PDB file of C-alpha atoms in Angstrom:
ATOM      1  CA  MET A   1     127.402 -70.175 -67.941  1.00 46.00           C
ATOM      2  CA  ALA A   2     124.068 -71.900 -68.378  1.00 50.00           C
ATOM      3  CA  ARG A   3     121.035 -69.639 -68.458  1.00 50.00           C
ATOM      4  CA  PRO A   4     118.758 -69.989 -65.382  1.00 46.00           C
ATOM      5  CA  ARG A   5     115.765 -72.125 -66.061  1.00 60.00           C
ATOM      6  CA  LYS A   6     112.271 -70.682 -65.717  1.00 59.00           C
ATOM      7  CA  PRO A   7     110.155 -72.264 -63.007  1.00 63.00           C
ATOM      8  CA  LEU A   8     108.184 -75.178 -64.387  1.00 80.00           C
ATOM      9  CA  LEU A   9     104.567 -74.389 -65.155  1.00 90.00           C
ATOM     10  CA  SER A  10     102.184 -76.264 -62.875  1.00 93.00           C
ATOM     11  CA  ARG A  11      98.554 -76.108 -61.816  1.00 94.00           C
ATOM     12  CA  ASP A  12      99.572 -74.749 -58.420  1.00 95.00           C
ATOM     13  CA  ARG A  13     101.688 -71.989 -59.953  1.00 96.00           C
ATOM     14  CA  ILE A  14      98.896 -71.018 -62.343  1.00 96.00           C
ATOM     15  CA  VAL A  15      96.325 -70.907 -59.517  1.00 97.00           C
ATOM     16  CA  GLU A  16      98.622 -68.923 -57.235  1.00 97.00           C
ATOM     17  CA  THR A  17      99.392 -66.347 -59.933  1.00 97.00           C
ATOM     18  CA  ALA A  18      95.758 -66.101 -61.043  1.00 97.00           C
ATOM     19  CA  GLY A  19      94.661 -65.646 -57.439  1.00 97.00           C
ATOM     20  CA  ALA A  20      97.180 -62.860 -56.873  1.00 97.00           C
ATOM     21  CA  LEU A  21      96.002 -61.131 -60.038  1.00 97.00           C
ATOM     22  CA  VAL A  22      92.333 -61.350 -59.013  1.00 97.00           C
ATOM     23  CA  ASP A  23      93.160 -60.136 -55.498  1.00 96.00           C
ATOM     24  CA  ALA A  24      95.041 -57.129 -56.858  1.00 97.00           C
ATOM     25  CA  GLU A  25      92.842 -56.081 -59.769  1.00 97.00           C
ATOM     26  CA  GLY A  26      89.534 -57.968 -59.664  1.00 96.00           C
ATOM     27  CA  LEU A  27      87.890 -60.639 -61.776  1.00 95.00           C
ATOM     28  CA  ALA A  28      87.840 -58.521 -64.927  1.00 95.00           C
ATOM     29  CA  ALA A  29      91.641 -58.399 -64.964  1.00 95.00           C
ATOM     30  CA  LEU A  30      91.966 -62.151 -65.411  1.00 95.00           C
ATOM     31  CA  SER A  31      92.359 -63.393 -68.959  1.00 94.00           C
ATOM     32  CA  THR A  32      94.426 -66.251 -70.310  1.00 93.00           C
ATOM     33  CA  ARG A  33      96.594 -63.772 -72.224  1.00 93.00           C
ATOM     34  CA  ARG A  34      97.247 -61.631 -69.140  1.00 95.00           C
ATOM     35  CA  LEU A  35      97.848 -64.679 -66.972  1.00 95.00           C
ATOM     36  CA  ALA A  36     100.300 -66.162 -69.474  1.00 94.00           C
ATOM     37  CA  ALA A  37     102.192 -62.864 -69.532  1.00 94.00           C
ATOM     38  CA  GLU A  38     102.369 -62.822 -65.723  1.00 94.00           C
ATOM     39  CA  LEU A  39     103.742 -66.359 -65.793  1.00 94.00           C
ATOM     40  CA  GLY A  40     106.170 -65.660 -68.625  1.00 93.00           C
ATOM     41  CA  VAL A  41     104.759 -68.393 -70.848  1.00 91.00           C
ATOM     42  CA  SER A  42     102.774 -68.633 -74.040  1.00 87.00           C
ATOM     43  CA  GLY A  43      98.985 -68.642 -73.779  1.00 81.00           C
ATOM     44  CA  PRO A  44      98.468 -72.135 -75.221  1.00 86.00           C
ATOM     45  CA  SER A  45     100.700 -73.669 -72.539  1.00 90.00           C
ATOM     46  CA  LEU A  46      97.996 -72.905 -69.960  1.00 92.00           C
ATOM     47  CA  TYR A  47      95.669 -75.313 -71.734  1.00 90.00           C
ATOM     48  CA  ASN A  48      97.916 -78.209 -70.796  1.00 91.00           C
ATOM     49  CA  HIS A  49      96.591 -77.685 -67.253  1.00 94.00           C
ATOM     50  CA  PHE A  50      93.189 -75.963 -67.624  1.00 94.00           C
ATOM     51  CA  ARG A  51      90.767 -76.093 -70.521  1.00 93.00           C
ATOM     52  CA  THR A  52      89.175 -72.681 -69.943  1.00 94.00           C
ATOM     53  CA  LYS A  53      89.494 -69.488 -67.944  1.00 94.00           C
ATOM     54  CA  ASP A  54      86.429 -70.556 -65.948  1.00 94.00           C
ATOM     55  CA  GLU A  55      88.279 -73.674 -64.827  1.00 96.00           C
ATOM     56  CA  ILE A  56      91.111 -71.461 -63.582  1.00 96.00           C
ATOM     57  CA  LEU A  57      88.641 -69.282 -61.676  1.00 96.00           C
ATOM     58  CA  ASP A  58      87.078 -72.396 -60.170  1.00 96.00           C
ATOM     59  CA  ALA A  59      90.500 -73.507 -58.977  1.00 97.00           C
ATOM     60  CA  VAL A  60      91.228 -70.078 -57.477  1.00 97.00           C
ATOM     61  CA  ALA A  61      87.880 -70.137 -55.674  1.00 97.00           C
ATOM     62  CA  ASP A  62      88.538 -73.652 -54.402  1.00 97.00           C
ATOM     63  CA  ALA A  63      91.933 -72.608 -53.052  1.00 97.00           C
ATOM     64  CA  VAL A  64      90.104 -70.025 -50.929  1.00 97.00           C
ATOM     65  CA  SER A  65      87.568 -72.620 -49.736  1.00 97.00           C
ATOM     66  CA  ALA A  66      90.467 -74.838 -48.676  1.00 97.00           C
ATOM     67  CA  LYS A  67      91.496 -72.156 -46.148  1.00 97.00           C
ATOM     68  CA  ILE A  68      88.207 -72.418 -44.222  1.00 98.00           C
ATOM     69  CA  ASP A  69      88.585 -74.176 -40.880  1.00 98.00           C
ATOM     70  CA  LEU A  70      86.418 -77.298 -40.615  1.00 98.00           C
ATOM     71  CA  SER A  71      87.893 -78.776 -37.442  1.00 98.00           C
ATOM     72  CA  MET A  72      84.814 -77.870 -35.390  1.00 98.00           C
ATOM     73  CA  PHE A  73      82.719 -80.299 -37.446  1.00 98.00           C
ATOM     74  CA  ALA A  74      84.864 -83.350 -36.694  1.00 96.00           C
ATOM     75  CA  ALA A  75      82.904 -86.096 -34.941  1.00 94.00           C
ATOM     76  CA  ASP A  76      85.267 -85.995 -31.960  1.00 96.00           C
ATOM     77  CA  ASP A  77      85.235 -82.197 -31.551  1.00 97.00           C
ATOM     78  CA  PRO A  78      83.597 -81.216 -28.226  1.00 97.00           C
ATOM     79  CA  ARG A  79      81.855 -78.099 -29.533  1.00 97.00           C
ATOM     80  CA  ASP A  80      78.066 -78.264 -29.800  1.00 97.00           C
ATOM     81  CA  TRP A  81      76.385 -77.519 -33.115  1.00 97.00           C
ATOM     82  CA  ARG A  82      75.721 -73.849 -32.327  1.00 97.00           C
ATOM     83  CA  THR A  83      79.305 -73.110 -31.280  1.00 98.00           C
ATOM     84  CA  ALA A  84      80.581 -75.055 -34.266  1.00 98.00           C
ATOM     85  CA  LEU A  85      78.458 -73.022 -36.671  1.00 98.00           C
ATOM     86  CA  HIS A  86      79.619 -69.777 -35.058  1.00 98.00           C
ATOM     87  CA  ASP A  87      83.307 -70.664 -35.208  1.00 98.00           C
ATOM     88  CA  TRP A  88      83.011 -71.931 -38.762  1.00 98.00           C
ATOM     89  CA  ALA A  89      81.177 -68.792 -39.909  1.00 98.00           C
ATOM     90  CA  VAL A  90      83.940 -66.613 -38.448  1.00 97.00           C
ATOM     91  CA  SER A  91      86.612 -68.632 -40.263  1.00 97.00           C
ATOM     92  CA  TYR A  92      84.529 -68.669 -43.457  1.00 97.00           C
ATOM     93  CA  ARG A  93      84.131 -64.892 -43.444  1.00 96.00           C
ATOM     94  CA  ALA A  94      87.816 -64.356 -42.672  1.00 95.00           C
ATOM     95  CA  ALA A  95      88.829 -66.455 -45.690  1.00 96.00           C
ATOM     96  CA  LEU A  96      86.487 -64.489 -47.948  1.00 96.00           C
ATOM     97  CA  ALA A  97      87.511 -61.143 -46.482  1.00 92.00           C
ATOM     98  CA  ASP A  98      91.113 -61.889 -47.468  1.00 93.00           C
ATOM     99  CA  HIS A  99      90.025 -62.462 -51.093  1.00 95.00           C
ATOM    100  CA  PRO A 100      86.932 -60.283 -51.659  1.00 94.00           C
ATOM    101  CA  HIS A 101      87.120 -60.241 -55.460  1.00 95.00           C
ATOM    102  CA  ILE A 102      86.574 -64.003 -55.710  1.00 96.00           C
ATOM    103  CA  VAL A 103      83.445 -63.920 -53.522  1.00 96.00           C
ATOM    104  CA  PRO A 104      81.008 -63.662 -56.486  1.00 95.00           C
ATOM    105  CA  VAL A 105      82.394 -66.976 -57.779  1.00 95.00           C
ATOM    106  CA  LEU A 106      82.148 -68.628 -54.373  1.00 95.00           C
ATOM    107  CA  ALA A 107      78.619 -67.296 -53.901  1.00 93.00           C
ATOM    108  CA  GLN A 108      77.455 -69.434 -56.829  1.00 92.00           C
ATOM    109  CA  GLY A 109      78.044 -72.577 -54.787  1.00 92.00           C
ATOM    110  CA  PRO A 110      80.626 -75.364 -54.877  1.00 94.00           C
ATOM    111  CA  GLY A 111      79.763 -76.927 -58.217  1.00 94.00           C
ATOM    112  CA  ARG A 112      82.379 -79.655 -58.687  1.00 94.00           C
ATOM    113  CA  ARG A 113      85.078 -77.952 -56.606  1.00 96.00           C
ATOM    114  CA  PRO A 114      86.556 -80.492 -54.122  1.00 97.00           C
ATOM    115  CA  ALA A 115      87.302 -78.115 -51.220  1.00 97.00           C
ATOM    116  CA  GLY A 116      83.913 -76.434 -51.601  1.00 97.00           C
ATOM    117  CA  LEU A 117      82.184 -79.806 -51.537  1.00 98.00           C
ATOM    118  CA  ARG A 118      84.135 -80.797 -48.419  1.00 98.00           C
ATOM    119  CA  VAL A 119      82.810 -77.666 -46.716  1.00 98.00           C
ATOM    120  CA  ALA A 120      79.221 -78.512 -47.676  1.00 97.00           C
ATOM    121  CA  ASP A 121      79.654 -82.125 -46.600  1.00 98.00           C
ATOM    122  CA  ALA A 122      81.145 -81.158 -43.215  1.00 98.00           C
ATOM    123  CA  VAL A 123      78.364 -78.699 -42.373  1.00 98.00           C
ATOM    124  CA  PHE A 124      75.561 -81.017 -43.450  1.00 98.00           C
ATOM    125  CA  GLY A 125      77.040 -84.040 -41.693  1.00 97.00           C
ATOM    126  CA  ALA A 126      77.536 -82.181 -38.418  1.00 97.00           C
ATOM    127  CA  MET A 127      74.008 -80.790 -38.407  1.00 97.00           C
ATOM    128  CA  VAL A 128      72.489 -84.228 -39.047  1.00 97.00           C
ATOM    129  CA  ARG A 129      74.619 -85.746 -36.277  1.00 96.00           C
ATOM    130  CA  ALA A 130      73.363 -82.990 -33.978  1.00 96.00           C
ATOM    131  CA  GLY A 131      69.777 -84.118 -34.565  1.00 94.00           C
ATOM    132  CA  TRP A 132      68.597 -81.795 -37.337  1.00 96.00           C
ATOM    133  CA  PRO A 133      66.548 -83.553 -40.024  1.00 95.00           C
ATOM    134  CA  PRO A 134      68.387 -83.710 -43.365  1.00 96.00           C
ATOM    135  CA  ALA A 135      66.076 -81.149 -44.966  1.00 96.00           C
ATOM    136  CA  GLN A 136      66.697 -78.656 -42.166  1.00 96.00           C
ATOM    137  CA  ALA A 137      70.440 -79.381 -42.278  1.00 97.00           C
ATOM    138  CA  THR A 138      70.368 -78.433 -45.950  1.00 97.00           C
ATOM    139  CA  TYR A 139      68.523 -75.201 -45.189  1.00 97.00           C
ATOM    140  CA  ILE A 140      71.049 -74.333 -42.473  1.00 97.00           C
ATOM    141  CA  GLY A 141      73.973 -74.821 -44.865  1.00 96.00           C
ATOM    142  CA  ALA A 142      72.248 -72.649 -47.440  1.00 96.00           C
ATOM    143  CA  LEU A 143      71.327 -69.815 -45.096  1.00 96.00           C
ATOM    144  CA  MET A 144      74.840 -69.735 -43.644  1.00 97.00           C
ATOM    145  CA  ARG A 145      76.290 -69.379 -47.144  1.00 95.00           C
ATOM    146  CA  TYR A 146      73.827 -66.599 -47.949  1.00 95.00           C
ATOM    147  CA  PHE A 147      74.708 -64.776 -44.758  1.00 97.00           C
ATOM    148  CA  VAL A 148      78.494 -65.126 -44.877  1.00 96.00           C
ATOM    149  CA  THR A 149      78.976 -64.460 -48.590  1.00 95.00           C
ATOM    150  CA  GLY A 150      76.577 -61.529 -48.404  1.00 93.00           C
ATOM    151  CA  SER A 151      78.571 -60.011 -45.575  1.00 93.00           C
ATOM    152  CA  ALA A 152      81.789 -60.440 -47.571  1.00 93.00           C
ATOM    153  CA  LEU A 153      80.509 -58.938 -50.833  1.00 89.00           C
ATOM    154  CA  GLY A 154      80.889 -55.378 -49.611  1.00 86.00           C
ATOM    155  CA  SER A 155      81.324 -53.066 -46.672  1.00 89.00           C
ATOM    156  CA  PHE A 156      78.290 -51.307 -45.218  1.00 92.00           C
ATOM    157  CA  ALA A 157      80.472 -48.676 -43.576  1.00 92.00           C
ATOM    158  CA  ARG A 158      82.498 -47.969 -46.712  1.00 91.00           C
ATOM    159  CA  GLY A 159      79.271 -47.153 -48.539  1.00 93.00           C
ATOM    160  CA  PHE A 160      79.072 -43.805 -46.717  1.00 95.00           C
ATOM    161  CA  VAL A 161      81.308 -40.902 -47.685  1.00 94.00           C
ATOM    162  CA  ASP A 162      83.373 -39.197 -45.002  1.00 94.00           C
ATOM    163  CA  ASP A 163      82.127 -35.716 -45.993  1.00 95.00           C
ATOM    164  CA  GLU A 164      79.884 -34.320 -43.270  1.00 94.00           C
ATOM    165  CA  THR A 165      78.245 -31.911 -45.732  1.00 95.00           C
ATOM    166  CA  ALA A 166      76.776 -34.846 -47.658  1.00 96.00           C
ATOM    167  CA  TYR A 167      74.267 -35.409 -44.864  1.00 96.00           C
ATOM    168  CA  ASP A 168      72.089 -32.314 -44.692  1.00 96.00           C
ATOM    169  CA  PRO A 169      70.229 -32.581 -41.353  1.00 95.00           C
ATOM    170  CA  ALA A 170      67.144 -31.105 -43.013  1.00 96.00           C
ATOM    171  CA  GLU A 171      67.068 -34.045 -45.425  1.00 96.00           C
ATOM    172  CA  TYR A 172      68.672 -36.766 -43.285  1.00 96.00           C
ATOM    173  CA  PRO A 173      67.991 -35.919 -39.643  1.00 96.00           C
ATOM    174  CA  HIS A 174      69.286 -39.287 -38.394  1.00 96.00           C
ATOM    175  CA  LEU A 175      72.578 -39.427 -40.326  1.00 96.00           C
ATOM    176  CA  GLY A 176      74.514 -36.813 -38.416  1.00 94.00           C
ATOM    177  CA  GLN A 177      77.292 -39.335 -37.630  1.00 95.00           C
ATOM    178  CA  ALA A 178      77.264 -41.171 -40.954  1.00 96.00           C
ATOM    179  CA  HIS A 179      80.449 -39.445 -42.113  1.00 95.00           C
ATOM    180  CA  LEU A 180      82.331 -41.286 -39.351  1.00 95.00           C
ATOM    181  CA  LEU A 181      81.372 -44.759 -40.546  1.00 95.00           C
ATOM    182  CA  ALA A 182      84.099 -45.105 -43.177  1.00 90.00           C
ATOM    183  CA  GLU A 183      86.929 -44.540 -40.717  1.00 92.00           C
ATOM    184  CA  ARG A 184      85.334 -47.074 -38.366  1.00 93.00           C
ATOM    185  CA  ARG A 185      84.743 -49.608 -41.107  1.00 91.00           C
ATOM    186  CA  ARG A 186      86.250 -52.635 -39.369  1.00 91.00           C
ATOM    187  CA  GLN A 187      84.421 -52.001 -36.099  1.00 94.00           C
ATOM    188  CA  VAL A 188      81.102 -51.427 -37.853  1.00 94.00           C
ATOM    189  CA  ASP A 189      81.329 -54.314 -40.302  1.00 94.00           C
ATOM    190  CA  GLU A 190      82.601 -56.854 -37.778  1.00 94.00           C
ATOM    191  CA  GLY A 191      80.047 -55.697 -35.215  1.00 95.00           C
ATOM    192  CA  ALA A 192      77.268 -56.051 -37.757  1.00 96.00           C
ATOM    193  CA  PHE A 193      78.457 -59.539 -38.698  1.00 97.00           C
ATOM    194  CA  GLU A 194      78.574 -60.722 -35.083  1.00 97.00           C
ATOM    195  CA  THR A 195      75.176 -59.171 -34.333  1.00 97.00           C
ATOM    196  CA  GLY A 196      73.605 -60.874 -37.321  1.00 97.00           C
ATOM    197  CA  LEU A 197      75.324 -64.177 -36.624  1.00 98.00           C
ATOM    198  CA  ARG A 198      74.128 -64.220 -33.012  1.00 97.00           C
ATOM    199  CA  ALA A 199      70.581 -63.401 -34.101  1.00 97.00           C
ATOM    200  CA  LEU A 200      70.667 -66.151 -36.724  1.00 97.00           C
ATOM    201  CA  LEU A 201      71.984 -68.714 -34.246  1.00 98.00           C
ATOM    202  CA  ASP A 202      69.480 -67.618 -31.598  1.00 98.00           C
ATOM    203  CA  GLY A 203      66.692 -68.293 -34.066  1.00 97.00           C
ATOM    204  CA  LEU A 204      68.071 -71.727 -34.937  1.00 97.00           C
ATOM    205  CA  ALA A 205      68.509 -72.548 -31.237  1.00 97.00           C
ATOM    206  CA  ALA A 206      64.857 -71.699 -30.619  1.00 96.00           C
ATOM    207  CA  GLN A 207      63.801 -74.019 -33.450  1.00 94.00           C
ATOM    208  CA  TYR A 208      66.070 -76.732 -32.101  1.00 94.00           C
ATOM    209  CA  ALA A 209      64.648 -76.430 -28.573  1.00 92.00           C
ATOM    210  CA  SER A 210      61.128 -76.632 -29.988  1.00 88.00           C
ATOM    211  CA  ARG A 211      62.058 -79.749 -31.944  1.00 81.00           C
ATOM    212  CA  VAL A 212      63.581 -81.364 -28.860  1.00 74.00           C
ATOM    213  CA  ALA A 213      60.415 -80.614 -26.849  1.00 70.00           C
ATOM    214  CA  GLY A 214      58.232 -82.039 -29.609  1.00 71.00           C
ATOM    215  CA  SER A 215      60.380 -85.145 -29.816  1.00 69.00           C
ATOM    216  CA  ARG A 216      60.059 -85.712 -26.064  1.00 68.00           C
ATOM    217  CA  GLU A 217      56.297 -85.349 -26.179  1.00 68.00           C
ATOM    218  CA  ALA A 218      56.033 -87.720 -29.115  1.00 67.00           C
ATOM    219  CA  SER A 219      58.327 -90.366 -27.636  1.00 65.00           C
ATOM    220  CA  GLY A 220      56.815 -90.408 -24.160  1.00 59.00           C
ATOM    221  CA  PRO A 221      58.592 -91.346 -20.938  1.00 55.00           C
ATOM    222  CA  ARG A 222      60.694 -94.118 -22.475  1.00 49.00           C
ATOM    223  CA  ASP A 223      62.791 -91.622 -24.478  1.00 44.00           C
ATOM    224  CA  ALA A 224      62.952 -88.159 -23.010  1.00 41.00           C
ATOM    225  CA  SER A 225      66.466 -87.338 -24.207  1.00 42.00           C
ATOM    226  CA  GLY A 226      65.901 -86.082 -27.742  1.00 44.00           C
ATOM    227  CA  PRO A 227      68.790 -84.704 -29.820  1.00 44.00           C
ATOM    228  CA  ARG A 228      71.578 -83.298 -27.679  1.00 42.00           C
ATOM    229  CA  ASP A 229      74.784 -82.261 -29.371  1.00 44.00           C
ATOM    230  CA  ALA A 230      76.997 -82.893 -32.367  1.00 39.00           C
ATOM    231  CA  SER A 231      77.520 -86.496 -31.329  1.00 39.00           C
ATOM    232  CA  GLY A 232      73.984 -87.195 -30.132  1.00 39.00           C
ATOM    233  CA  PRO A 233      71.276 -89.262 -31.808  1.00 38.00           C
ATOM    234  CA  ARG A 234      69.393 -88.087 -34.848  1.00 41.00           C
ATOM    235  CA  ASP A 235      65.884 -86.728 -34.462  1.00 40.00           C
ATOM    236  CA  ALA A 236      63.379 -89.497 -35.105  1.00 34.00           C
ATOM    237  CA  SER A 237      61.654 -87.394 -37.757  1.00 36.00           C
ATOM    238  CA  ALA A 238      64.816 -86.993 -39.841  1.00 34.00           C
ATOM    239  CA  ALA A 239      64.107 -89.840 -42.242  1.00 32.00           C
ATOM    240  CA  ALA A 240      60.564 -88.683 -42.891  1.00 33.00           C
ATOM    241  CA  GLU A 241      61.609 -85.102 -43.551  1.00 34.00           C
ATOM    242  CA  GLY A 242      64.772 -85.839 -45.520  1.00 33.00           C
TER     243      GLY A 242
END
């Protein structure tokens, strides 16, 4: 009887196995030797597909970026820019929360990673279509990455021990319930994320309204519409501020 053949080594199989290893044990666990052992191949065979371990990590990170929903940024999607940013941020955080150990790699930015660049392109393009000047669209993409990746790097609630004696009321008079945070981690962390996201979007909406008002004053009665939504005209100052 013929011996069963081993599955052929491919980029997808390497990325999937590397991702599972990082998810289970963290970034430090990934080495070409360990990965080759997990795949049942010799170390040098990996170099037929990736030149370095960093390239493998980039591919793992990009596989996570590919899971982020971008449908809300399509030109024909009816959601306005604020709703689109909210829905995207929720999807973005969910993708990172499923793979927390790869977040430090993603936090460095997209580099040359195709899926990561598609995310950046979708966000920037939608904000410019909504009427934000290119410079401001860039800032919005950056601040959203700071906010979402920061929220995914760790749990605020998990940072408190569940031992009530750790919070001496004489020393910490306002932490009498801190020992309950760990068991309510999901509620606390998701509530904090939504609170921060709403505050961030409220601030952007205020800037947007101010820009619309300024555009109306500058354009006079012939053009009182200003930027409206994701399919509306660009702000007239976009080219100058880009």
